[in-house]
Coordinates of C-alpha atoms in Angstrom, one line a residue:
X13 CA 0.0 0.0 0.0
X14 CA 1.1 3.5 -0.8
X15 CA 1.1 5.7 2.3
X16 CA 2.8 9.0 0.8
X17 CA 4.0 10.4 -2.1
X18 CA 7.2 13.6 -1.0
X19 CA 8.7 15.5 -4.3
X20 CA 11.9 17.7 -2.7
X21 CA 15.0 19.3 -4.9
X22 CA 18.1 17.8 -4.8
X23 CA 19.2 19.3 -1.2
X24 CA 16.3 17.4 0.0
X25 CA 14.3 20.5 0.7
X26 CA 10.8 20.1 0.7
X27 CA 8.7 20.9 -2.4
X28 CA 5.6 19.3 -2.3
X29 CA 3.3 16.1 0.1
X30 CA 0.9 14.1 0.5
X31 CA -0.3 11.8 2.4
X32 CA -2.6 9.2 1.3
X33 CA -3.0 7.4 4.9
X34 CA -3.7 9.1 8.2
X35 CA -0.8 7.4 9.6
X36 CA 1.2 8.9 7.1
X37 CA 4.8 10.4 8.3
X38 CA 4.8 14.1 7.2
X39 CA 8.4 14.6 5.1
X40 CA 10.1 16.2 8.5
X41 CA 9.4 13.4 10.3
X42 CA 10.5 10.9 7.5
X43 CA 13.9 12.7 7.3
X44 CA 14.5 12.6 10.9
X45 CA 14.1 8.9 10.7
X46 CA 16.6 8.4 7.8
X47 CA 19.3 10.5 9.8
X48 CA 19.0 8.6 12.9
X49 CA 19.1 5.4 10.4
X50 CA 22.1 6.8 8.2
X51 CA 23.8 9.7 9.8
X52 CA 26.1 10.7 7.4
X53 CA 23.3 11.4 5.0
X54 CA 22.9 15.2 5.6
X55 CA 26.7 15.5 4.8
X56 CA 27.9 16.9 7.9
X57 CA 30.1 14.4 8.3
X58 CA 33.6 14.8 6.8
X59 CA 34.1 11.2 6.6
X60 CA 31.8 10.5 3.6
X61 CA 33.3 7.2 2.8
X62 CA 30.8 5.8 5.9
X63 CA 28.1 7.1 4.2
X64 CA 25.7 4.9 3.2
X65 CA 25.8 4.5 -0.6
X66 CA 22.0 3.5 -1.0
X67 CA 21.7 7.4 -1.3
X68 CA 24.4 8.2 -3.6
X69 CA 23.3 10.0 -6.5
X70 CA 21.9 7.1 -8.7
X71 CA 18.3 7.5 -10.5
X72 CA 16.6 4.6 -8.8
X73 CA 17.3 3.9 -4.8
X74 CA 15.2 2.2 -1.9
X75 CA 15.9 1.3 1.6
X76 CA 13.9 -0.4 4.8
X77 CA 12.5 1.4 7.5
X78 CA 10.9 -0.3 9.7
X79 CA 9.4 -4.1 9.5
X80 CA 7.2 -3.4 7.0
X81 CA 8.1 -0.2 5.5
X82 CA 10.4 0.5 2.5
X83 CA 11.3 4.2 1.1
X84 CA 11.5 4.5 -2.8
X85 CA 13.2 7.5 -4.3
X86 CA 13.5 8.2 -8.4
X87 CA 15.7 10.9 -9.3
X88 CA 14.9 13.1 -12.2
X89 CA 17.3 14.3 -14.1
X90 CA 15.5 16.5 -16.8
X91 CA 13.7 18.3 -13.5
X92 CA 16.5 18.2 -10.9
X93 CA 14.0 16.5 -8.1
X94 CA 13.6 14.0 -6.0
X95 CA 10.6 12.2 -5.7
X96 CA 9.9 10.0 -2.8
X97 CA 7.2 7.2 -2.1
X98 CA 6.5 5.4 1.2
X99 CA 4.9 2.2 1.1
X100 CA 3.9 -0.3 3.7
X101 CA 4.2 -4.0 3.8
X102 CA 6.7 -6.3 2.1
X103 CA 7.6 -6.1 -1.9
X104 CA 9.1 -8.7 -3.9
X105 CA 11.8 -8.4 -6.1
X106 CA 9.2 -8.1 -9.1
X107 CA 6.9 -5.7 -7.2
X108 CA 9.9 -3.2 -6.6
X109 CA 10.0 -2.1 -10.0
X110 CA 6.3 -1.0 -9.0
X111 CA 7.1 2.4 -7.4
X112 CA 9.8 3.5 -9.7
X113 CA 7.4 3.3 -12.4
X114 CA 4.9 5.0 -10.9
X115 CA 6.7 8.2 -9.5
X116 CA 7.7 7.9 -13.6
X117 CA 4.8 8.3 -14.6
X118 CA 3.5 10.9 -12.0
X119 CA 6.2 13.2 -13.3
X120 CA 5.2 12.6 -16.9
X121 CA 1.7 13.5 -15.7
X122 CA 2.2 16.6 -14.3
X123 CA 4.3 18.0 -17.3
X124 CA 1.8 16.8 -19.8
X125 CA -0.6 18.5 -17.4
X126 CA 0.6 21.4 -17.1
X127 CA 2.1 21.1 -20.8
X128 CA 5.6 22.1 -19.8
X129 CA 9.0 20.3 -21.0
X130 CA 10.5 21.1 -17.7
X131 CA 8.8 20.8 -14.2
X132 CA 9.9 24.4 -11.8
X133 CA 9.6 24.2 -8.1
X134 CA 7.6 28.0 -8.1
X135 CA 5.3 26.0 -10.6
X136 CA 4.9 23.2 -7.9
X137 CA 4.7 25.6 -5.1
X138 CA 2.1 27.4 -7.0
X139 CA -0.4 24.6 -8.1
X140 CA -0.5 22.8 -4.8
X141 CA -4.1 22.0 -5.0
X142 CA -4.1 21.0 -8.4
X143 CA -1.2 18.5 -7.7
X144 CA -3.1 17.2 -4.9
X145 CA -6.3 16.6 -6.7
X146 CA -4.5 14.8 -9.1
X147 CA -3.1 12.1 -6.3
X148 CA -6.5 11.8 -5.1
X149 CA -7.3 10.9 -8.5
X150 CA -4.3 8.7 -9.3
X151 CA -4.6 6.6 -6.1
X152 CA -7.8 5.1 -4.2
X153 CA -7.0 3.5 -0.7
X154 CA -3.2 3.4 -1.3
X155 CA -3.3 1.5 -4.3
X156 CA -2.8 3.1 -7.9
X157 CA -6.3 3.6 -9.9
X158 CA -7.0 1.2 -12.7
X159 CA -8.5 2.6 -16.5
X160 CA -7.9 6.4 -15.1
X161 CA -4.8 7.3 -15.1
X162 CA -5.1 8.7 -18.7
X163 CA -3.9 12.2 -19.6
X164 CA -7.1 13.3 -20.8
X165 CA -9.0 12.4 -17.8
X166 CA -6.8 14.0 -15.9
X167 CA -7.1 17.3 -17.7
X168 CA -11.0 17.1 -17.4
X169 CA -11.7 16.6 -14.1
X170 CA -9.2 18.6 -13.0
X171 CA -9.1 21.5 -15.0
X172 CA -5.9 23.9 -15.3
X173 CA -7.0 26.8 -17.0
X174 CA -10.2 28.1 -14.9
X175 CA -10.8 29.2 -11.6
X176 CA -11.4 26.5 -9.0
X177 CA -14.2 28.6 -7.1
X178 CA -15.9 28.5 -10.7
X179 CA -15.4 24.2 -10.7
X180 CA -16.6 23.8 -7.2
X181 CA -19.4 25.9 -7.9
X182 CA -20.5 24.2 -10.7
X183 CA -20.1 20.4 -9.2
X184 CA -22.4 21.6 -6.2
X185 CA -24.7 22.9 -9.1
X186 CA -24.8 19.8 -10.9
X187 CA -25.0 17.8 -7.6
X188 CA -28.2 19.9 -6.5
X189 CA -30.0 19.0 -10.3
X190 CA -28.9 15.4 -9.8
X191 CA -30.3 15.2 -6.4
X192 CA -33.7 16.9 -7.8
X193 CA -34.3 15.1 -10.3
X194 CA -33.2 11.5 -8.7
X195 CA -36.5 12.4 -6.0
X196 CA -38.6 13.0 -8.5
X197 CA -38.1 10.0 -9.9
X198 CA -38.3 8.6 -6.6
X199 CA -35.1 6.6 -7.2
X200 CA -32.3 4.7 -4.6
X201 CA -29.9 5.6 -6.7
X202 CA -29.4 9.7 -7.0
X203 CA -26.5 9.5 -9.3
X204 CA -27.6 6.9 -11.7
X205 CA -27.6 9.8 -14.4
X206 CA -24.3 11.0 -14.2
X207 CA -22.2 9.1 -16.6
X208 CA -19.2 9.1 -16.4
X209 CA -18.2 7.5 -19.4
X210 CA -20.6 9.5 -22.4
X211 CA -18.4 11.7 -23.2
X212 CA -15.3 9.2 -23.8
X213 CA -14.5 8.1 -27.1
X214 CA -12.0 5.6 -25.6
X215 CA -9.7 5.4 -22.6
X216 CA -7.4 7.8 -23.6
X217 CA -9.7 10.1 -25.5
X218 CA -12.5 12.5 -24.7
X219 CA -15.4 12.2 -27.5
X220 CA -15.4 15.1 -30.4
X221 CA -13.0 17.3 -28.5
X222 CA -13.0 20.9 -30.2
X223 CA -10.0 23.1 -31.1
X224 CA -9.9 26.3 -32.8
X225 CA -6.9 24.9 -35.4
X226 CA -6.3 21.4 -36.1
X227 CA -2.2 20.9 -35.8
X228 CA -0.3 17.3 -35.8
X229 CA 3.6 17.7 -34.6
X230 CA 6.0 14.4 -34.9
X231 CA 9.2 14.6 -33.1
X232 CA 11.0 11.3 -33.7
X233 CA 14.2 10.8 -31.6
X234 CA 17.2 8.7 -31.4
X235 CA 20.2 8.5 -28.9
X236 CA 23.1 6.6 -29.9
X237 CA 24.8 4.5 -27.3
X238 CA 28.0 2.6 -28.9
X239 CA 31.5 1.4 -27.7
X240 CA 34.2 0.5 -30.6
X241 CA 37.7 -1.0 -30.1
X242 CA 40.8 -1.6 -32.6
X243 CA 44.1 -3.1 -31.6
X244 CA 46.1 -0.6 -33.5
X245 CA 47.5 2.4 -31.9
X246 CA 46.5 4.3 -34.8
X247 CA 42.5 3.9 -34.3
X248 CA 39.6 5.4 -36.4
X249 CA 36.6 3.9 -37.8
X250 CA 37.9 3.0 -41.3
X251 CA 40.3 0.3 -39.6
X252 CA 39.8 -3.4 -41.0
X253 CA 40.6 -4.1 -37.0
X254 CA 37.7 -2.2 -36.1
X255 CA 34.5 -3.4 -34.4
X256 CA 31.8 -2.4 -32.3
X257 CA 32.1 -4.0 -28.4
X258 CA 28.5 -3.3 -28.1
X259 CA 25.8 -0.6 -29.7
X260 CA 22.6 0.3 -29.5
X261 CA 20.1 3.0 -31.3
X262 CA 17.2 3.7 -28.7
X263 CA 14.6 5.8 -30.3
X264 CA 11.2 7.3 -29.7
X265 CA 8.4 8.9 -31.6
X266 CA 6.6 11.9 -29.8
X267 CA 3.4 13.6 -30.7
X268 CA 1.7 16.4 -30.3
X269 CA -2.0 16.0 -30.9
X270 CA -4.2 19.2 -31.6
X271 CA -7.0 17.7 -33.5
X272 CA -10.5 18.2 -33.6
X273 CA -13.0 15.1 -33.2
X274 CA -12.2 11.9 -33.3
X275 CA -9.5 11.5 -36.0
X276 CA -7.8 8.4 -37.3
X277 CA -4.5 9.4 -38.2
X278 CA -2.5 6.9 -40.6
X279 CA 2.0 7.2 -40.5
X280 CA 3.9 5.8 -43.4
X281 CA 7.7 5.5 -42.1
X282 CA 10.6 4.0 -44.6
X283 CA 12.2 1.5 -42.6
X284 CA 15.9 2.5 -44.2
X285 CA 16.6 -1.1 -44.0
X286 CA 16.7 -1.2 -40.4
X287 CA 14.7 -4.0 -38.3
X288 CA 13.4 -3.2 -35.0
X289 CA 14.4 -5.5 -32.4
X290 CA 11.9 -5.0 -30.1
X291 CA 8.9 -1.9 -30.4
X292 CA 6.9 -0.4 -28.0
X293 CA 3.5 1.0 -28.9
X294 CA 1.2 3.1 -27.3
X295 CA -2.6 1.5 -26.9
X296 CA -4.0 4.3 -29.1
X297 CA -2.0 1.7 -31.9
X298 CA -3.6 -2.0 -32.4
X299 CA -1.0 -4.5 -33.3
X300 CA -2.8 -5.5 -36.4
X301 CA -2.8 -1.8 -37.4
X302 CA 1.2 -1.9 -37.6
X303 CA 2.0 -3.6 -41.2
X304 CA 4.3 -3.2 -44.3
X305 CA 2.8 -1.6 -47.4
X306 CA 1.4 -3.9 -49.6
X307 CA 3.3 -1.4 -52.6
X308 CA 6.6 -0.9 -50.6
X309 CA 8.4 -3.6 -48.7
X310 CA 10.3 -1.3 -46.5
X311 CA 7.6 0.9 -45.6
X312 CA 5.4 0.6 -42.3
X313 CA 2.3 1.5 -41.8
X314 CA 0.7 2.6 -38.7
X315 CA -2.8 3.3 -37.7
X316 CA -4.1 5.1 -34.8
X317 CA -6.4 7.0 -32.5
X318 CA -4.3 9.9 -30.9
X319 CA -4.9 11.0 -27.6
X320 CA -5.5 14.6 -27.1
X321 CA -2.3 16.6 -26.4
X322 CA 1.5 15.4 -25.9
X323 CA 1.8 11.6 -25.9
X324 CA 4.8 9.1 -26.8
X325 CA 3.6 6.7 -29.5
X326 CA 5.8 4.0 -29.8
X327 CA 10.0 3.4 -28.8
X328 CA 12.2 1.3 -30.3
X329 CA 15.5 -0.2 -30.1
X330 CA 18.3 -0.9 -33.3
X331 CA 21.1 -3.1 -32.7
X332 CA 24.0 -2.3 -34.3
X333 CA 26.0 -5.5 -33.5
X334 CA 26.3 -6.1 -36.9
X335 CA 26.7 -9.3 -38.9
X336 CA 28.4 -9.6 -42.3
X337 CA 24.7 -10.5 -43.9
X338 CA 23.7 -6.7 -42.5
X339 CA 27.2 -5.6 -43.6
X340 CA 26.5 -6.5 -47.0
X341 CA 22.6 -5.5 -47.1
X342 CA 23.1 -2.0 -45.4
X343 CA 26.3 -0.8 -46.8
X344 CA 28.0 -1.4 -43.3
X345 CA 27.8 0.3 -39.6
X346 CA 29.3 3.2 -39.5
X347 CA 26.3 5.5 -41.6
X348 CA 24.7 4.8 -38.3
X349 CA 27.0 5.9 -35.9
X350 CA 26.4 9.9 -36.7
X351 CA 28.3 12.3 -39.1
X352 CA 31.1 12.8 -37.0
X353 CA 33.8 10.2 -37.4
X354 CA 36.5 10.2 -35.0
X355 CA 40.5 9.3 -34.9
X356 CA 43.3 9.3 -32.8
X357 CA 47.1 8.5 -32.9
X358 CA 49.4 8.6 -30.0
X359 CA 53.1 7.9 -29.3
X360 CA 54.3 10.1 -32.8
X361 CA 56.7 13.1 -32.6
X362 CA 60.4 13.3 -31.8
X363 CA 60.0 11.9 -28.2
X364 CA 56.9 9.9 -29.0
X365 CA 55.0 11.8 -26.2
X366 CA 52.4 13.6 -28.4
X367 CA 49.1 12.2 -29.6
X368 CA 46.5 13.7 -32.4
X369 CA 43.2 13.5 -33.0
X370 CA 40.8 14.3 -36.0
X371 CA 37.0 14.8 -36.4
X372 CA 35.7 14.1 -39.8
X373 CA 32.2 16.0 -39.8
X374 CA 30.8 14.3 -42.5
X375 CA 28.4 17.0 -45.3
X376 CA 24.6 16.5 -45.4
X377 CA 22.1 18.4 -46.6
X378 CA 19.5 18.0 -44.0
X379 CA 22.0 19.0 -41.2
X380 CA 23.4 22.8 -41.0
X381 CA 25.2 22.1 -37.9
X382 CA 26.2 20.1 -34.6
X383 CA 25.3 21.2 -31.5
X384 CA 27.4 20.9 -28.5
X385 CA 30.5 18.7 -29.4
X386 CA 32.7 17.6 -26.8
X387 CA 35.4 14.7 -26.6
X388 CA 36.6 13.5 -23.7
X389 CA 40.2 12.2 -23.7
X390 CA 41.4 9.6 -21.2
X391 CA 44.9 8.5 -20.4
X392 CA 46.0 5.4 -18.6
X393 CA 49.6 4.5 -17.6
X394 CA 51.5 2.6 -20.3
X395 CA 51.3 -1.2 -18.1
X396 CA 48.2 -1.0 -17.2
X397 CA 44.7 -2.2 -19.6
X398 CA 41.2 -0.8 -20.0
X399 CA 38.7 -1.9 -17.5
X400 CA 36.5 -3.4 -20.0
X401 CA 40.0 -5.4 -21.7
X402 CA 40.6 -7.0 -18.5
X403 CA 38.2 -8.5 -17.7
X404 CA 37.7 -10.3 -21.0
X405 CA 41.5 -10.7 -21.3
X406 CA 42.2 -14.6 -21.3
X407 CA 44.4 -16.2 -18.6
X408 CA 47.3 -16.2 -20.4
X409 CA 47.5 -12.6 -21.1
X410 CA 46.6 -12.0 -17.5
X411 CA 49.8 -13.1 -16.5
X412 CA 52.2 -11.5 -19.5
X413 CA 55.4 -9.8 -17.7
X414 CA 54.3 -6.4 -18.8
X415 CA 51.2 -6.0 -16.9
X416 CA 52.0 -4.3 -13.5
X417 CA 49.3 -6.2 -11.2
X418 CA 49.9 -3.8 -8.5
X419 CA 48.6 -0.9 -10.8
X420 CA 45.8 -2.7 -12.3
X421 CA 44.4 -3.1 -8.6
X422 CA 45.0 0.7 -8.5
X423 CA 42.8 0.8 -11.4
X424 CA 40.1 0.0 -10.0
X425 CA 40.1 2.1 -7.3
X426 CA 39.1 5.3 -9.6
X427 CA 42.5 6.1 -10.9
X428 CA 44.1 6.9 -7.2
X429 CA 47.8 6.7 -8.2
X430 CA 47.5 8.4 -11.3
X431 CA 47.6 11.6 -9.5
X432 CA 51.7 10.4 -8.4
X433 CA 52.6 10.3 -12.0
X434 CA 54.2 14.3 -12.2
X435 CA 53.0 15.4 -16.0
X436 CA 50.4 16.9 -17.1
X437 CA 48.8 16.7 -20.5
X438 CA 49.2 19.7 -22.6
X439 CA 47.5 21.1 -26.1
X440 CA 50.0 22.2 -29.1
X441 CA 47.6 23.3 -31.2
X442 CA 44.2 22.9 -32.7
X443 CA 42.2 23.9 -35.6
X444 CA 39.0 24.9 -33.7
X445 CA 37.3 24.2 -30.3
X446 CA 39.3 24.9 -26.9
X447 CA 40.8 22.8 -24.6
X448 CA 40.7 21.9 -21.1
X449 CA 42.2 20.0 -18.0
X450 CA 40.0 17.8 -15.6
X451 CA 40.4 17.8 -12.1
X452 CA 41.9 14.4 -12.5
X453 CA 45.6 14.7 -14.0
X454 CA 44.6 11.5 -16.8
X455 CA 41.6 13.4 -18.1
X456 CA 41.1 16.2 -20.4
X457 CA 38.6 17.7 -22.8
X458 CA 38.4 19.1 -26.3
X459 CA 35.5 21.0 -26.6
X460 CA 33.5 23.0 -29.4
X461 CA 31.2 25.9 -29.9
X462 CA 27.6 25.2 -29.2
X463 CA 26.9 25.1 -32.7
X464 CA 29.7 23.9 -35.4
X465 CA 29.3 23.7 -39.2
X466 CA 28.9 20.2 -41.0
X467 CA 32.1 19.6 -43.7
X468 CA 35.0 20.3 -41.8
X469 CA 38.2 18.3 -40.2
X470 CA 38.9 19.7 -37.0
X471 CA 42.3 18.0 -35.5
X472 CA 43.9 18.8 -32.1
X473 CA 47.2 17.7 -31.3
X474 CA 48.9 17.5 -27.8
X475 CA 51.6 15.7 -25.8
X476 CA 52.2 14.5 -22.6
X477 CA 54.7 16.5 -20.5
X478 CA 56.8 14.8 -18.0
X479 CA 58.8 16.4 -14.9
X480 CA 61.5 13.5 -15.0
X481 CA 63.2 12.9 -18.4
X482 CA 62.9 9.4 -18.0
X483 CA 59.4 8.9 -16.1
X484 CA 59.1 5.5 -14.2
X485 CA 55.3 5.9 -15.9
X486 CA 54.4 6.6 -19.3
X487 CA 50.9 8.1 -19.7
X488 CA 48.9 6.5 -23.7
X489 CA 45.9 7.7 -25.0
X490 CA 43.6 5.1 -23.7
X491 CA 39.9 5.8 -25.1
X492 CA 38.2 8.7 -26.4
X493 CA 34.0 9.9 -25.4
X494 CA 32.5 11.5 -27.9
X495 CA 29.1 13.3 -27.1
X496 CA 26.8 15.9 -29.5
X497 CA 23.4 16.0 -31.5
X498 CA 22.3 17.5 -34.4
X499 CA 19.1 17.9 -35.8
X500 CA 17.3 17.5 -39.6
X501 CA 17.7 13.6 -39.7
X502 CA 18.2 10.0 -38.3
X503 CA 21.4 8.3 -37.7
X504 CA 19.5 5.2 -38.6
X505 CA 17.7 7.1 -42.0
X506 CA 14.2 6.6 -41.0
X507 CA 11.9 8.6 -41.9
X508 CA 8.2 9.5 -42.2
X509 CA 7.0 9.3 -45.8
X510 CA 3.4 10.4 -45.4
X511 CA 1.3 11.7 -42.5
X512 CA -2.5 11.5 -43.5
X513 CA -5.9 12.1 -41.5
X514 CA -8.0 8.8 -42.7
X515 CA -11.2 10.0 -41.1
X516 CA -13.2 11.5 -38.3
X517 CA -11.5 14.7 -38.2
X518 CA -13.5 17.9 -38.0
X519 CA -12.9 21.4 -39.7
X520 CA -11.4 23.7 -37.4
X521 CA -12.5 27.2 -37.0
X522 CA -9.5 29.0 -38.5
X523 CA -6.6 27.3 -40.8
X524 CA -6.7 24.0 -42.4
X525 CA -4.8 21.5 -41.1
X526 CA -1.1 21.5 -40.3
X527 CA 1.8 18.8 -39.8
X528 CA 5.1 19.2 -38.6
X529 CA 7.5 16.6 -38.8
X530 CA 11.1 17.2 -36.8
X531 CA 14.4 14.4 -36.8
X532 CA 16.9 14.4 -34.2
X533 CA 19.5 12.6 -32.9
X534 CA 22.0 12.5 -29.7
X535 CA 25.1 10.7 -29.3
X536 CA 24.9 10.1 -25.4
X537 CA 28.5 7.8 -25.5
X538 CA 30.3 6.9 -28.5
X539 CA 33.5 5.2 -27.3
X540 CA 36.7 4.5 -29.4
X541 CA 38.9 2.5 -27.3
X542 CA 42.4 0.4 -28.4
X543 CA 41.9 -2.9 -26.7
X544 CA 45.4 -2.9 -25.3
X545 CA 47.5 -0.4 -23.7

């Protein structure tokens, strides 16, 4: 059962409560519990390596409090909050996953609801009430609601846009005719009348809802997620030694619904070759709606009902482990790893301390520019071996001469004797973009403009500088992290061919209809790695 439901910022100050059971703890109280529990939690204590690492920083955390009382937290990175539910009695290892997903979907709630892209703690502060009414109507004697949890539902009982004097008004108005006219008809049942459900189309739509325009926006998404390795010094994707560790495109299809009546809305989408490993689709789409054209074997066709305002309809997953039947079929991997193609070279120059590295930004003519480019450079001592290398290493190249044992153990322990080695890692030059240090002496960064243009070879080159002449450690360029986005197009090459109202759509007062289609695409990690150092 679900007792309370706390959202706080990330100092754990409180934002907003509620209780859903009379025995529920009010935040204050809650906290003082978890500091008598974990003491170092408020970070008073300068000894933070006792503190309890169940509330580090990580999105999804839970603890016991009692018996038969757990805490859930989810932290939200697109709001910067914290968002806490209590529940009592014992979960099993399935059921856990329960209150994670729903303090998900409360957040996705309340910024469909109040149709923002980012949740503010004035807005919160502001719209207590409303927040509240929309617990009550989430939840129903600590236990989520069933078939009304829907967006649209949401947004008309709980209106945002009008005056809640005016909506309590009118329910105690509609409450007095309902009462009148259930004694005239001298019946036991004084609400029999009120249906709830005659003005639903279907669960997630509100029958022959009216708009002054009719407007259909399609955002569709994609985040690339890829590690790459080559045995060669020299590393960059054109290698034969080249090949992907693991990679996956995770994409997602957002839509904007401003139509009038009770549309059926029909999506063509070329395929580019690509087969989706496993789809998610929102109910508004029937499987049996979701089919290749009958014309075009690498078109799909989908079929659907939209729900009224912002909604996710369907996300997807590509799997770029690919074999050499997909090699052949799809021209390769790498016009699916985005337009910027990275390589890097270390060990050249007179005293083989400086290393170089080039970005080809590959031409397009859907994309102007990338946005926010930055690569992340990351040395490692010369004996020791990439994390991911050594634990895949087999036993006999675990116990080669040249591996330094001592250091690996050192690697694991985030880099702590890296900071003995005296050098520091300077830049020489570079083409564009600026460079900077890290707080930790292996690490630095090369990083662009917010926008850059498409069609250029940036290349930065730099060296290692030692204090000793002949260092007892040598620093190599280990791996490189590549993060941007860009927008116009896929890195997979879908896209959506046609976007057509089938039926039930009704004229809108003003302008016809419009569509807007957008493409975009964000390389959360691309990592180029040399498998041994």
């Amino acid at each position: 059962m679900y007792i309370s439901i706390y959202i706080t910022d990330i100092n754990n100050v409180l934002v907003f409560e509620q209780l859903l059971n009379p025995v529920a703890p009010s935040f204050n109280e809650l906290w003082s519990k978890l500091q008598n529990l974990y003491p170092d939690i408020s970070g008073d204590n300068n000894d933070k390596a006792t503190c309890s690492s169940i509330f580090s920083n990580d999105k999804y955390i839970n603890c016991r409090l009692g018996k038969n009382l757990e805490l859930y937290r989810y932290c939200s990175n697109v709001n910067k909050l914290y968002f806490w539910c209590l529940v009592s009695g014992r979960l099993n290892s399935k059921e856990q996953l329960y209150p994670f997903v729903i303090m998900e979907e409360l957040e996705q709630s309340l910024m469909t609801y109040f149709e923002k892209e980012e949740l503010t703690i004035t807005k919160l502060v502001n719209n207590y009430d409303r927040i509240s009414l929309i617990l009550y109507w989430l939840f129903d004697g600590g236990e989520p609601t069933v078939g009304k949890r829907y967006n649209n539902w949401i947004k008309h009982n709980i209106p945002s846009k009008y005056d809640f004097s005016k909506v309590i008004n009118n329910t105690a108005h509609n409450i007095q005719i309902a009462l009148q006219k259930s004694q005239k008809q001298q019946s036991n049942f004084p609400y029999q009348d009120m249906n709830f459900d005659s003005n639903v189309a279907v669960p997630w739509r509100m029958r022959n809802v009216d708009h002054v325009n009719n407007e259909l926006y399609l955002d569709l998404v994609e985040s690339i997620h890829v590690v790459l390795e080559t045995k060669k010094r020299k590393s960059s994707y054109a290698n034969s030694t080249m090949k992907i560790v693991t990679g996956n495109i995770i994409g997602k299809a957002l839509v904007k619904s401003v139509l009038n009546g009770n549309p059926i809305v029909e999506m063509k989408i070329d395929m580019a070759g690509n087969d989706l490993e496993s789809i998610f689709l929102h109910e508004c789409v029937k499987s049996k709606d979701v089919d290749k054209d009958q014309e075009f074997e690498n078109t799909k066709l989908i079929k659907f009902l939209p729900p009224d305002g912002s909604f996710k309809l369907f996300d997807y997953n590509i799997n770029l482990n690919t074999t050499e039947n997909t090699k052949k079929e799809f021209n390769a991997f790498n016009n699916r790893l985005g337009l910027v193609t990275a390589s890097f070279e270390d060990g050249i120059g007179m005293k083989n301390d400086e290393f170089q590295l080039t970005l080809n930004i590959s031409n397009s003519t859907k994309v102007q520019s990338i946005q926010n480019l930055q690569i992340e450079i990351i040395f490692l001592p010369k004996f020791q071996r990439s994390e991911e290398d050594l634990f895949n290493s087999s036993k006999n190249e675990a116990n080669d001469d040249s591996i330094n044992k001592e250091g690996i153990n050192n690697l694991s322990k985030n880099n702590s004797d890296l900071g003995k080695v005296d050098y520091k890692i300077k830049m020489l030059r570079s083409s564009h973009g600026r460079f900077e240090n890290s707080l930790s002496p292996n690490k630095c960064s090369w990083i662009f403009d917010k926008e850059t243009n498409v069609g250029i070879t940036p290349v930065l080159t730099g060296c290692v500088e030692y204090t000793d002449k002949n260092p007892n450690k040598k620093m190599i360029l280990s791996h490189i992290l590549l993060n941007y986005s860009y927008n116009g197009e896929l890195a997979s090459g879908m896209k959506i061919q046609s976007l057509e109202i089938q039926s039930g759509l009704k004229a809108g007062k003003g302008k016809s209809l419009f569509k807007g289609v957008k493409y975009s695409t964000t390389i959360e990690e691309l990592k180029l790695r040399s498998r041994k150092i």
